[in-house]
């Protein structure tokens, strides 16, 4: 009987120690989880801070004020879908008064597309005053291709306006929209070309048009035409043209606001999944 009692006591002690060990193990596990959670939160804060710094740097590279010219007015709009966007716009004003405007859409999103935007900005600023757009595109294509960014490249449109003469070329960007004030019609201008950097030897083309007072030009990336509503339906290019035609008599800044509002109303609160950018130029 004594042996049984002692054995029973020992058994009881062993049984009692099981939940005690489980509690200690749980406390240790909880401590490890809490420490790892803090590490992840700190890592997320660091990455968020880095992305915000990159976003601020990218925005600082974009023009902050529009050029003032006697024969035209210009405005632009950009809303990124991520902290670091892949859309880009810029301008350069030559000594002879020629205005060069560029608009681009880098492949992908985030930091990788930000690298392409930074490279494009540098190349544009050094080559913008080159008389021919084809020469500029060709030189930029060689440079970006030489960066070995694999599949990263830049869809782009570039226009040069000298007095009332328009020269333009595009490289994988949506059609440019030209509103003719005398006929109240929209011309869709598409100069087919591969995105900058996707080929080092693509034969880009340049086209020329005469402009008149009241004519309005809209350059845009695919963010607005391809914006989705809650039913996953695209805003579409025909609707974009209609909206631009309705607003084309307004000032460029008002046209930008109308295009933006049209996209917001279509989306009905659905977050955008691509950058939205457009540049509007109106001849006086």
PDB file of C-alpha atoms in Angstrom:
ATOM      1  CA  UNK A   1       0.000   0.000   0.000  1.00  0.00           C
ATOM      2  CA  UNK A   2       2.850   2.359   0.881  1.00  0.00           C
ATOM      3  CA  UNK A   3       4.476   1.731  -2.484  1.00  0.00           C
ATOM      4  CA  UNK A   4       1.240   2.397  -4.247  1.00  0.00           C
ATOM      5  CA  UNK A   5       0.740   5.589  -2.304  1.00  0.00           C
ATOM      6  CA  UNK A   6       4.251   6.747  -3.089  1.00  0.00           C
ATOM      7  CA  UNK A   7       3.771   5.766  -6.684  1.00  0.00           C
ATOM      8  CA  UNK A   8       0.497   7.649  -6.719  1.00  0.00           C
ATOM      9  CA  UNK A   9       2.216  10.726  -5.341  1.00  0.00           C
ATOM     10  CA  UNK A  10       4.922  10.468  -7.982  1.00  0.00           C
ATOM     11  CA  UNK A  11       2.317   9.998 -10.692  1.00  0.00           C
ATOM     12  CA  UNK A  12       0.412  13.004  -9.413  1.00  0.00           C
ATOM     13  CA  UNK A  13       3.568  15.109  -9.468  1.00  0.00           C
ATOM     14  CA  UNK A  14       4.287  14.052 -13.026  1.00  0.00           C
ATOM     15  CA  UNK A  15       0.753  14.833 -14.147  1.00  0.00           C
ATOM     16  CA  UNK A  16       0.855  18.181 -12.366  1.00  0.00           C
ATOM     17  CA  UNK A  17       4.134  19.092 -14.083  1.00  0.00           C
ATOM     18  CA  UNK A  18       2.666  18.678 -17.572  1.00  0.00           C
ATOM     19  CA  UNK A  19       0.428  21.797 -17.520  1.00  0.00           C
ATOM     20  CA  UNK A  20       3.240  23.705 -15.759  1.00  0.00           C
ATOM     21  CA  UNK A  21       5.616  22.919 -18.632  1.00  0.00           C
ATOM     22  CA  UNK A  22       2.898  23.762 -21.156  1.00  0.00           C
ATOM     23  CA  UNK A  23       2.355  27.152 -19.520  1.00  0.00           C
ATOM     24  CA  UNK A  24       6.084  27.891 -19.596  1.00  0.00           C
ATOM     25  CA  UNK A  25       6.315  26.800 -23.215  1.00  0.00           C
ATOM     26  CA  UNK A  26       3.322  28.955 -24.102  1.00  0.00           C
ATOM     27  CA  UNK A  27       4.840  31.952 -22.335  1.00  0.00           C
ATOM     28  CA  UNK A  28       8.097  31.432 -24.224  1.00  0.00           C
ATOM     29  CA  UNK A  29       6.224  31.056 -27.508  1.00  0.00           C
ATOM     30  CA  UNK A  30       4.178  34.188 -26.824  1.00  0.00           C
ATOM     31  CA  UNK A  31       7.384  36.065 -26.050  1.00  0.00           C
ATOM     32  CA  UNK A  32       8.974  34.904 -29.308  1.00  0.00           C
ATOM     33  CA  UNK A  33       5.870  35.860 -31.284  1.00  0.00           C
ATOM     34  CA  UNK A  34       5.751  39.298 -29.668  1.00  0.00           C
ATOM     35  CA  UNK A  35       9.432  39.904 -30.420  1.00  0.00           C
ATOM     36  CA  UNK A  36       9.008  38.788 -34.041  1.00  0.00           C
ATOM     37  CA  UNK A  37       5.916  40.965 -34.401  1.00  0.00           C
ATOM     38  CA  UNK A  38       7.877  43.989 -33.210  1.00  0.00           C
ATOM     39  CA  UNK A  39      10.639  43.171 -35.708  1.00  0.00           C
ATOM     40  CA  UNK A  40       8.123  42.939 -38.562  1.00  0.00           C
ATOM     41  CA  UNK A  41       6.408  46.162 -37.529  1.00  0.00           C
ATOM     42  CA  UNK A  42       9.759  47.945 -37.421  1.00  0.00           C
ATOM     43  CA  UNK A  43      10.675  46.518 -40.829  1.00  0.00           C
ATOM     44  CA  UNK A  44       7.341  47.663 -42.262  1.00  0.00           C
ATOM     45  CA  UNK A  45       7.847  51.137 -40.801  1.00  0.00           C
ATOM     46  CA  UNK A  46      11.314  51.295 -42.318  1.00  0.00           C
ATOM     47  CA  UNK A  47      10.092  50.186 -45.748  1.00  0.00           C
ATOM     48  CA  UNK A  48       7.168  52.607 -45.598  1.00  0.00           C
ATOM     49  CA  UNK A  49       9.545  55.422 -44.719  1.00  0.00           C
ATOM     50  CA  UNK A  50      11.876  54.476 -47.575  1.00  0.00           C
ATOM     51  CA  UNK A  51       8.980  54.346 -50.051  1.00  0.00           C
ATOM     52  CA  UNK A  52       7.723  57.721 -48.859  1.00  0.00           C
ATOM     53  CA  UNK A  53      11.197  59.196 -49.280  1.00  0.00           C
ATOM     54  CA  UNK A  54      11.378  57.709 -52.785  1.00  0.00           C
ATOM     55  CA  UNK A  55       7.928  59.116 -53.579  1.00  0.00           C
ATOM     56  CA  UNK A  56       8.916  62.578 -52.404  1.00  0.00           C
ATOM     57  CA  UNK A  57      12.118  62.386 -54.448  1.00  0.00           C
ATOM     58  CA  UNK A  58      10.209  61.341 -57.544  1.00  0.00           C
ATOM     59  CA  UNK A  59       7.615  64.092 -57.130  1.00  0.00           C
ATOM     60  CA  UNK A  60      10.410  66.616 -56.642  1.00  0.00           C
ATOM     61  CA  UNK A  61      11.782  65.646 -60.061  1.00  0.00           C
ATOM     62  CA  UNK A  62       8.507  66.581 -61.786  1.00  0.00           C
ATOM     63  CA  UNK A  63       7.824  70.163 -62.906  1.00  0.00           C
ATOM     64  CA  UNK A  64       6.164  72.212 -60.188  1.00  0.00           C
ATOM     65  CA  UNK A  65       5.101  75.185 -62.332  1.00  0.00           C
ATOM     66  CA  UNK A  66       3.900  75.382 -65.926  1.00  0.00           C
ATOM     67  CA  UNK A  67       5.750  77.442 -68.541  1.00  0.00           C
ATOM     68  CA  UNK A  68       4.185  80.764 -69.511  1.00  0.00           C
ATOM     69  CA  UNK A  69       3.969  81.323 -73.258  1.00  0.00           C
ATOM     70  CA  UNK A  70       1.921  83.926 -75.149  1.00  0.00           C
ATOM     71  CA  UNK A  71       0.385  81.508 -77.647  1.00  0.00           C
ATOM     72  CA  UNK A  72      -0.515  78.513 -75.462  1.00  0.00           C
ATOM     73  CA  UNK A  73      -1.554  77.359 -71.995  1.00  0.00           C
ATOM     74  CA  UNK A  74      -0.608  74.041 -70.384  1.00  0.00           C
ATOM     75  CA  UNK A  75      -1.729  72.048 -67.335  1.00  0.00           C
ATOM     76  CA  UNK A  76      -1.126  68.541 -66.048  1.00  0.00           C
ATOM     77  CA  UNK A  77      -2.428  66.016 -63.533  1.00  0.00           C
ATOM     78  CA  UNK A  78      -0.922  62.881 -62.011  1.00  0.00           C
ATOM     79  CA  UNK A  79      -2.195  60.477 -59.349  1.00  0.00           C
ATOM     80  CA  UNK A  80      -0.063  57.437 -58.549  1.00  0.00           C
ATOM     81  CA  UNK A  81      -1.537  54.068 -57.612  1.00  0.00           C
ATOM     82  CA  UNK A  82       1.420  53.142 -55.370  1.00  0.00           C
ATOM     83  CA  UNK A  83       3.900  55.056 -53.247  1.00  0.00           C
ATOM     84  CA  UNK A  84       6.359  55.218 -56.147  1.00  0.00           C
ATOM     85  CA  UNK A  85       4.638  55.714 -59.474  1.00  0.00           C
ATOM     86  CA  UNK A  86       5.659  54.672 -62.961  1.00  0.00           C
ATOM     87  CA  UNK A  87       4.131  57.628 -64.820  1.00  0.00           C
ATOM     88  CA  UNK A  88       6.207  60.628 -65.806  1.00  0.00           C
ATOM     89  CA  UNK A  89       5.767  64.045 -67.389  1.00  0.00           C
ATOM     90  CA  UNK A  90       8.205  66.830 -68.097  1.00  0.00           C
ATOM     91  CA  UNK A  91       8.859  69.820 -70.318  1.00  0.00           C
ATOM     92  CA  UNK A  92      11.716  71.895 -71.654  1.00  0.00           C
ATOM     93  CA  UNK A  93      11.583  75.396 -73.099  1.00  0.00           C
ATOM     94  CA  UNK A  94      14.306  76.189 -75.634  1.00  0.00           C
ATOM     95  CA  UNK A  95      15.814  79.626 -76.141  1.00  0.00           C
ATOM     96  CA  UNK A  96      13.932  80.012 -79.442  1.00  0.00           C
ATOM     97  CA  UNK A  97      10.609  79.439 -77.653  1.00  0.00           C
ATOM     98  CA  UNK A  98      10.094  75.836 -78.773  1.00  0.00           C
ATOM     99  CA  UNK A  99       8.222  73.888 -76.100  1.00  0.00           C
ATOM    100  CA  UNK A 100       9.031  70.191 -75.734  1.00  0.00           C
ATOM    101  CA  UNK A 101       6.665  68.101 -73.617  1.00  0.00           C
ATOM    102  CA  UNK A 102       7.170  64.456 -72.657  1.00  0.00           C
ATOM    103  CA  UNK A 103       4.778  62.006 -71.033  1.00  0.00           C
ATOM    104  CA  UNK A 104       5.699  58.453 -70.096  1.00  0.00           C
ATOM    105  CA  UNK A 105       4.485  55.243 -68.483  1.00  0.00           C
ATOM    106  CA  UNK A 106       7.108  52.825 -67.152  1.00  0.00           C
ATOM    107  CA  UNK A 107       6.437  49.113 -66.993  1.00  0.00           C
ATOM    108  CA  UNK A 108       5.511  47.798 -63.575  1.00  0.00           C
ATOM    109  CA  UNK A 109       5.024  49.755 -60.363  1.00  0.00           C
ATOM    110  CA  UNK A 110       6.957  50.638 -57.261  1.00  0.00           C
ATOM    111  CA  UNK A 111      10.717  50.974 -56.926  1.00  0.00           C
ATOM    112  CA  UNK A 112      11.587  49.269 -60.222  1.00  0.00           C
ATOM    113  CA  UNK A 113       9.450  51.620 -62.303  1.00  0.00           C
ATOM    114  CA  UNK A 114      10.858  54.484 -60.249  1.00  0.00           C
ATOM    115  CA  UNK A 115      14.332  53.592 -61.519  1.00  0.00           C
ATOM    116  CA  UNK A 116      13.124  53.864 -65.130  1.00  0.00           C
ATOM    117  CA  UNK A 117      11.435  57.199 -64.400  1.00  0.00           C
ATOM    118  CA  UNK A 118      14.642  58.569 -62.873  1.00  0.00           C
ATOM    119  CA  UNK A 119      16.706  57.447 -65.866  1.00  0.00           C
ATOM    120  CA  UNK A 120      14.172  58.906 -68.310  1.00  0.00           C
ATOM    121  CA  UNK A 121      14.130  62.231 -66.472  1.00  0.00           C
ATOM    122  CA  UNK A 122      17.904  62.519 -66.730  1.00  0.00           C
ATOM    123  CA  UNK A 123      17.938  61.574 -70.412  1.00  0.00           C
ATOM    124  CA  UNK A 124      15.111  63.953 -71.305  1.00  0.00           C
ATOM    125  CA  UNK A 125      16.754  66.919 -69.626  1.00  0.00           C
ATOM    126  CA  UNK A 126      19.985  66.305 -71.526  1.00  0.00           C
ATOM    127  CA  UNK A 127      18.342  65.658 -74.917  1.00  0.00           C
ATOM    128  CA  UNK A 128      15.128  67.713 -74.921  1.00  0.00           C
ATOM    129  CA  UNK A 129      16.548  70.494 -77.086  1.00  0.00           C
ATOM    130  CA  UNK A 130      17.581  68.065 -79.825  1.00  0.00           C
ATOM    131  CA  UNK A 131      15.633  69.327 -82.884  1.00  0.00           C
ATOM    132  CA  UNK A 132      14.270  65.945 -83.976  1.00  0.00           C
ATOM    133  CA  UNK A 133      12.122  63.750 -81.739  1.00  0.00           C
ATOM    134  CA  UNK A 134      13.186  60.631 -83.632  1.00  0.00           C
ATOM    135  CA  UNK A 135      16.826  61.336 -82.812  1.00  0.00           C
ATOM    136  CA  UNK A 136      15.891  61.885 -79.164  1.00  0.00           C
ATOM    137  CA  UNK A 137      13.886  58.655 -78.941  1.00  0.00           C
ATOM    138  CA  UNK A 138      16.653  56.670 -80.623  1.00  0.00           C
ATOM    139  CA  UNK A 139      19.322  58.004 -78.261  1.00  0.00           C
ATOM    140  CA  UNK A 140      17.116  57.397 -75.204  1.00  0.00           C
ATOM    141  CA  UNK A 141      16.338  53.860 -76.379  1.00  0.00           C
ATOM    142  CA  UNK A 142      20.053  53.058 -76.672  1.00  0.00           C
ATOM    143  CA  UNK A 143      20.754  54.498 -73.221  1.00  0.00           C
ATOM    144  CA  UNK A 144      17.915  52.740 -71.374  1.00  0.00           C
ATOM    145  CA  UNK A 145      18.616  49.499 -73.212  1.00  0.00           C
ATOM    146  CA  UNK A 146      22.220  49.769 -72.072  1.00  0.00           C
ATOM    147  CA  UNK A 147      21.198  49.937 -68.412  1.00  0.00           C
ATOM    148  CA  UNK A 148      20.350  46.204 -68.506  1.00  0.00           C
ATOM    149  CA  UNK A 149      17.033  46.706 -66.734  1.00  0.00           C
ATOM    150  CA  UNK A 150      15.737  43.453 -68.252  1.00  0.00           C
ATOM    151  CA  UNK A 151      12.057  43.953 -69.119  1.00  0.00           C
ATOM    152  CA  UNK A 152      11.759  47.462 -67.741  1.00  0.00           C
ATOM    153  CA  UNK A 153      11.105  50.143 -70.340  1.00  0.00           C
ATOM    154  CA  UNK A 154       9.173  53.372 -70.860  1.00  0.00           C
ATOM    155  CA  UNK A 155       6.139  53.938 -73.075  1.00  0.00           C
ATOM    156  CA  UNK A 156       6.381  57.558 -74.095  1.00  0.00           C
ATOM    157  CA  UNK A 157       4.983  60.439 -76.138  1.00  0.00           C
ATOM    158  CA  UNK A 158       6.857  63.600 -77.014  1.00  0.00           C
ATOM    159  CA  UNK A 159       5.620  66.757 -78.693  1.00  0.00           C
ATOM    160  CA  UNK A 160       7.385  69.906 -79.830  1.00  0.00           C
ATOM    161  CA  UNK A 161       5.409  73.097 -80.400  1.00  0.00           C
ATOM    162  CA  UNK A 162       7.107  75.933 -82.256  1.00  0.00           C
ATOM    163  CA  UNK A 163       4.703  78.825 -82.803  1.00  0.00           C
ATOM    164  CA  UNK A 164       1.646  76.993 -84.218  1.00  0.00           C
ATOM    165  CA  UNK A 165       3.506  74.014 -85.645  1.00  0.00           C
ATOM    166  CA  UNK A 166       3.182  70.669 -83.837  1.00  0.00           C
ATOM    167  CA  UNK A 167       5.682  67.834 -84.172  1.00  0.00           C
ATOM    168  CA  UNK A 168       5.073  64.597 -82.319  1.00  0.00           C
ATOM    169  CA  UNK A 169       6.063  60.990 -81.941  1.00  0.00           C
ATOM    170  CA  UNK A 170       5.036  58.211 -79.600  1.00  0.00           C
ATOM    171  CA  UNK A 171       6.451  54.953 -78.330  1.00  0.00           C
ATOM    172  CA  UNK A 172       3.762  52.605 -77.062  1.00  0.00           C
ATOM    173  CA  UNK A 173       1.580  55.317 -75.509  1.00  0.00           C
ATOM    174  CA  UNK A 174      -2.205  55.721 -76.095  1.00  0.00           C
ATOM    175  CA  UNK A 175      -3.324  57.957 -78.991  1.00  0.00           C
ATOM    176  CA  UNK A 176      -2.936  61.691 -78.522  1.00  0.00           C
ATOM    177  CA  UNK A 177      -6.250  63.544 -78.674  1.00  0.00           C
ATOM    178  CA  UNK A 178      -6.413  66.767 -80.698  1.00  0.00           C
ATOM    179  CA  UNK A 179      -9.532  68.914 -80.458  1.00  0.00           C
ATOM    180  CA  UNK A 180     -10.075  71.119 -83.504  1.00  0.00           C
ATOM    181  CA  UNK A 181     -11.842  74.299 -82.434  1.00  0.00           C
ATOM    182  CA  UNK A 182     -13.104  75.221 -85.912  1.00  0.00           C
ATOM    183  CA  UNK A 183     -14.891  71.896 -86.494  1.00  0.00           C
ATOM    184  CA  UNK A 184     -15.502  70.862 -82.852  1.00  0.00           C
ATOM    185  CA  UNK A 185     -14.108  67.414 -83.631  1.00  0.00           C
ATOM    186  CA  UNK A 186     -11.540  65.133 -82.008  1.00  0.00           C
ATOM    187  CA  UNK A 187      -8.624  63.658 -83.942  1.00  0.00           C
ATOM    188  CA  UNK A 188      -6.967  60.563 -82.480  1.00  0.00           C
ATOM    189  CA  UNK A 189      -3.295  60.643 -83.425  1.00  0.00           C
ATOM    190  CA  UNK A 190      -1.365  57.401 -83.036  1.00  0.00           C
ATOM    191  CA  UNK A 191       2.231  57.153 -84.221  1.00  0.00           C
ATOM    192  CA  UNK A 192       3.003  53.492 -83.639  1.00  0.00           C
ATOM    193  CA  UNK A 193       6.261  52.755 -81.858  1.00  0.00           C
ATOM    194  CA  UNK A 194       7.785  50.348 -79.349  1.00  0.00           C
ATOM    195  CA  UNK A 195       8.344  51.539 -75.757  1.00  0.00           C
ATOM    196  CA  UNK A 196      11.689  53.196 -75.128  1.00  0.00           C
ATOM    197  CA  UNK A 197      14.271  50.595 -74.126  1.00  0.00           C
ATOM    198  CA  UNK A 198      12.458  47.561 -75.508  1.00  0.00           C
ATOM    199  CA  UNK A 199      14.532  47.791 -78.693  1.00  0.00           C
ATOM    200  CA  UNK A 200      17.745  49.656 -79.413  1.00  0.00           C
ATOM    201  CA  UNK A 201      17.074  49.939 -83.148  1.00  0.00           C
ATOM    202  CA  UNK A 202      13.342  50.575 -83.612  1.00  0.00           C
ATOM    203  CA  UNK A 203      12.685  53.066 -86.482  1.00  0.00           C
ATOM    204  CA  UNK A 204      10.605  55.743 -84.722  1.00  0.00           C
ATOM    205  CA  UNK A 205       8.598  58.198 -86.826  1.00  0.00           C
ATOM    206  CA  UNK A 206       7.665  61.851 -86.405  1.00  0.00           C
ATOM    207  CA  UNK A 207       4.524  63.561 -87.701  1.00  0.00           C
ATOM    208  CA  UNK A 208       3.694  67.244 -88.077  1.00  0.00           C
ATOM    209  CA  UNK A 209       0.433  69.187 -87.790  1.00  0.00           C
ATOM    210  CA  UNK A 210      -0.634  72.803 -88.019  1.00  0.00           C
ATOM    211  CA  UNK A 211      -2.371  74.207 -84.952  1.00  0.00           C
ATOM    212  CA  UNK A 212      -4.815  77.086 -84.657  1.00  0.00           C
ATOM    213  CA  UNK A 213      -6.160  79.195 -81.782  1.00  0.00           C
ATOM    214  CA  UNK A 214      -8.529  77.136 -79.652  1.00  0.00           C
ATOM    215  CA  UNK A 215      -7.063  73.786 -80.687  1.00  0.00           C
ATOM    216  CA  UNK A 216      -6.407  71.595 -77.647  1.00  0.00           C
ATOM    217  CA  UNK A 217      -4.060  68.637 -77.299  1.00  0.00           C
ATOM    218  CA  UNK A 218      -4.330  65.930 -74.622  1.00  0.00           C
ATOM    219  CA  UNK A 219      -1.557  63.449 -73.869  1.00  0.00           C
ATOM    220  CA  UNK A 220      -2.356  60.655 -71.436  1.00  0.00           C
ATOM    221  CA  UNK A 221      -1.205  57.327 -70.110  1.00  0.00           C
ATOM    222  CA  UNK A 222      -3.579  54.347 -70.055  1.00  0.00           C
ATOM    223  CA  UNK A 223      -4.565  54.858 -66.402  1.00  0.00           C
ATOM    224  CA  UNK A 224      -7.800  56.754 -67.072  1.00  0.00           C
ATOM    225  CA  UNK A 225      -9.066  54.760 -70.097  1.00  0.00           C
ATOM    226  CA  UNK A 226      -8.363  51.485 -68.293  1.00  0.00           C
ATOM    227  CA  UNK A 227      -9.734  52.519 -64.899  1.00  0.00           C
ATOM    228  CA  UNK A 228     -12.144  49.925 -63.507  1.00  0.00           C
ATOM    229  CA  UNK A 229     -15.459  50.286 -61.740  1.00  0.00           C
ATOM    230  CA  UNK A 230     -16.737  47.816 -59.081  1.00  0.00           C
ATOM    231  CA  UNK A 231     -18.014  45.543 -61.881  1.00  0.00           C
ATOM    232  CA  UNK A 232     -14.499  45.354 -63.344  1.00  0.00           C
ATOM    233  CA  UNK A 233     -15.557  47.362 -66.426  1.00  0.00           C
ATOM    234  CA  UNK A 234     -13.057  49.726 -68.039  1.00  0.00           C
ATOM    235  CA  UNK A 235     -13.746  53.428 -68.452  1.00  0.00           C
ATOM    236  CA  UNK A 236     -12.656  52.958 -72.060  1.00  0.00           C
ATOM    237  CA  UNK A 237     -11.102  55.072 -74.786  1.00  0.00           C
ATOM    238  CA  UNK A 238     -14.401  56.064 -76.476  1.00  0.00           C
ATOM    239  CA  UNK A 239     -15.725  57.425 -73.164  1.00  0.00           C
ATOM    240  CA  UNK A 240     -12.418  59.236 -72.624  1.00  0.00           C
ATOM    241  CA  UNK A 241     -12.718  60.903 -76.053  1.00  0.00           C
ATOM    242  CA  UNK A 242     -16.323  61.915 -75.364  1.00  0.00           C
ATOM    243  CA  UNK A 243     -15.420  63.415 -72.010  1.00  0.00           C
ATOM    244  CA  UNK A 244     -12.492  65.314 -73.518  1.00  0.00           C
ATOM    245  CA  UNK A 245     -14.702  66.646 -76.325  1.00  0.00           C
ATOM    246  CA  UNK A 246     -17.274  67.896 -73.810  1.00  0.00           C
ATOM    247  CA  UNK A 247     -14.620  69.771 -71.829  1.00  0.00           C
ATOM    248  CA  UNK A 248     -12.319  70.868 -74.661  1.00  0.00           C
ATOM    249  CA  UNK A 249     -13.561  74.478 -74.729  1.00  0.00           C
ATOM    250  CA  UNK A 250     -12.473  74.951 -71.102  1.00  0.00           C
ATOM    251  CA  UNK A 251      -9.062  76.017 -69.828  1.00  0.00           C
ATOM    252  CA  UNK A 252      -6.471  73.207 -69.539  1.00  0.00           C
ATOM    253  CA  UNK A 253      -6.703  73.082 -65.746  1.00  0.00           C
ATOM    254  CA  UNK A 254     -10.490  72.719 -65.920  1.00  0.00           C
ATOM    255  CA  UNK A 255     -10.151  69.999 -68.549  1.00  0.00           C
ATOM    256  CA  UNK A 256      -7.849  68.079 -66.203  1.00  0.00           C
ATOM    257  CA  UNK A 257     -10.424  68.386 -63.425  1.00  0.00           C
ATOM    258  CA  UNK A 258     -13.225  67.154 -65.697  1.00  0.00           C
ATOM    259  CA  UNK A 259     -11.213  64.114 -66.765  1.00  0.00           C
ATOM    260  CA  UNK A 260     -10.323  63.366 -63.153  1.00  0.00           C
ATOM    261  CA  UNK A 261     -13.918  63.713 -61.993  1.00  0.00           C
ATOM    262  CA  UNK A 262     -15.153  61.471 -64.804  1.00  0.00           C
ATOM    263  CA  UNK A 263     -12.775  58.728 -63.719  1.00  0.00           C
ATOM    264  CA  UNK A 264     -13.755  59.073 -60.051  1.00  0.00           C
ATOM    265  CA  UNK A 265     -17.468  58.883 -60.849  1.00  0.00           C
ATOM    266  CA  UNK A 266     -16.896  55.791 -62.966  1.00  0.00           C
ATOM    267  CA  UNK A 267     -14.826  54.036 -60.290  1.00  0.00           C
ATOM    268  CA  UNK A 268     -17.480  54.604 -57.597  1.00  0.00           C
ATOM    269  CA  UNK A 269     -14.917  54.356 -54.828  1.00  0.00           C
ATOM    270  CA  UNK A 270     -12.912  51.457 -56.265  1.00  0.00           C
ATOM    271  CA  UNK A 271      -9.207  52.218 -55.731  1.00  0.00           C
ATOM    272  CA  UNK A 272      -7.194  52.800 -58.890  1.00  0.00           C
ATOM    273  CA  UNK A 273      -4.714  50.057 -59.765  1.00  0.00           C
ATOM    274  CA  UNK A 274      -2.638  52.105 -62.196  1.00  0.00           C
ATOM    275  CA  UNK A 275      -1.159  55.587 -62.293  1.00  0.00           C
ATOM    276  CA  UNK A 276      -3.306  58.239 -63.986  1.00  0.00           C
ATOM    277  CA  UNK A 277      -1.566  61.073 -65.818  1.00  0.00           C
ATOM    278  CA  UNK A 278      -2.483  63.551 -68.517  1.00  0.00           C
ATOM    279  CA  UNK A 279      -1.089  66.770 -69.975  1.00  0.00           C
ATOM    280  CA  UNK A 280      -3.391  69.267 -71.696  1.00  0.00           C
ATOM    281  CA  UNK A 281      -2.174  72.033 -74.025  1.00  0.00           C
ATOM    282  CA  UNK A 282      -4.485  74.705 -75.453  1.00  0.00           C
ATOM    283  CA  UNK A 283      -3.493  77.124 -78.192  1.00  0.00           C
ATOM    284  CA  UNK A 284      -4.505  80.760 -77.716  1.00  0.00           C
TER     285      UNK A 284
END
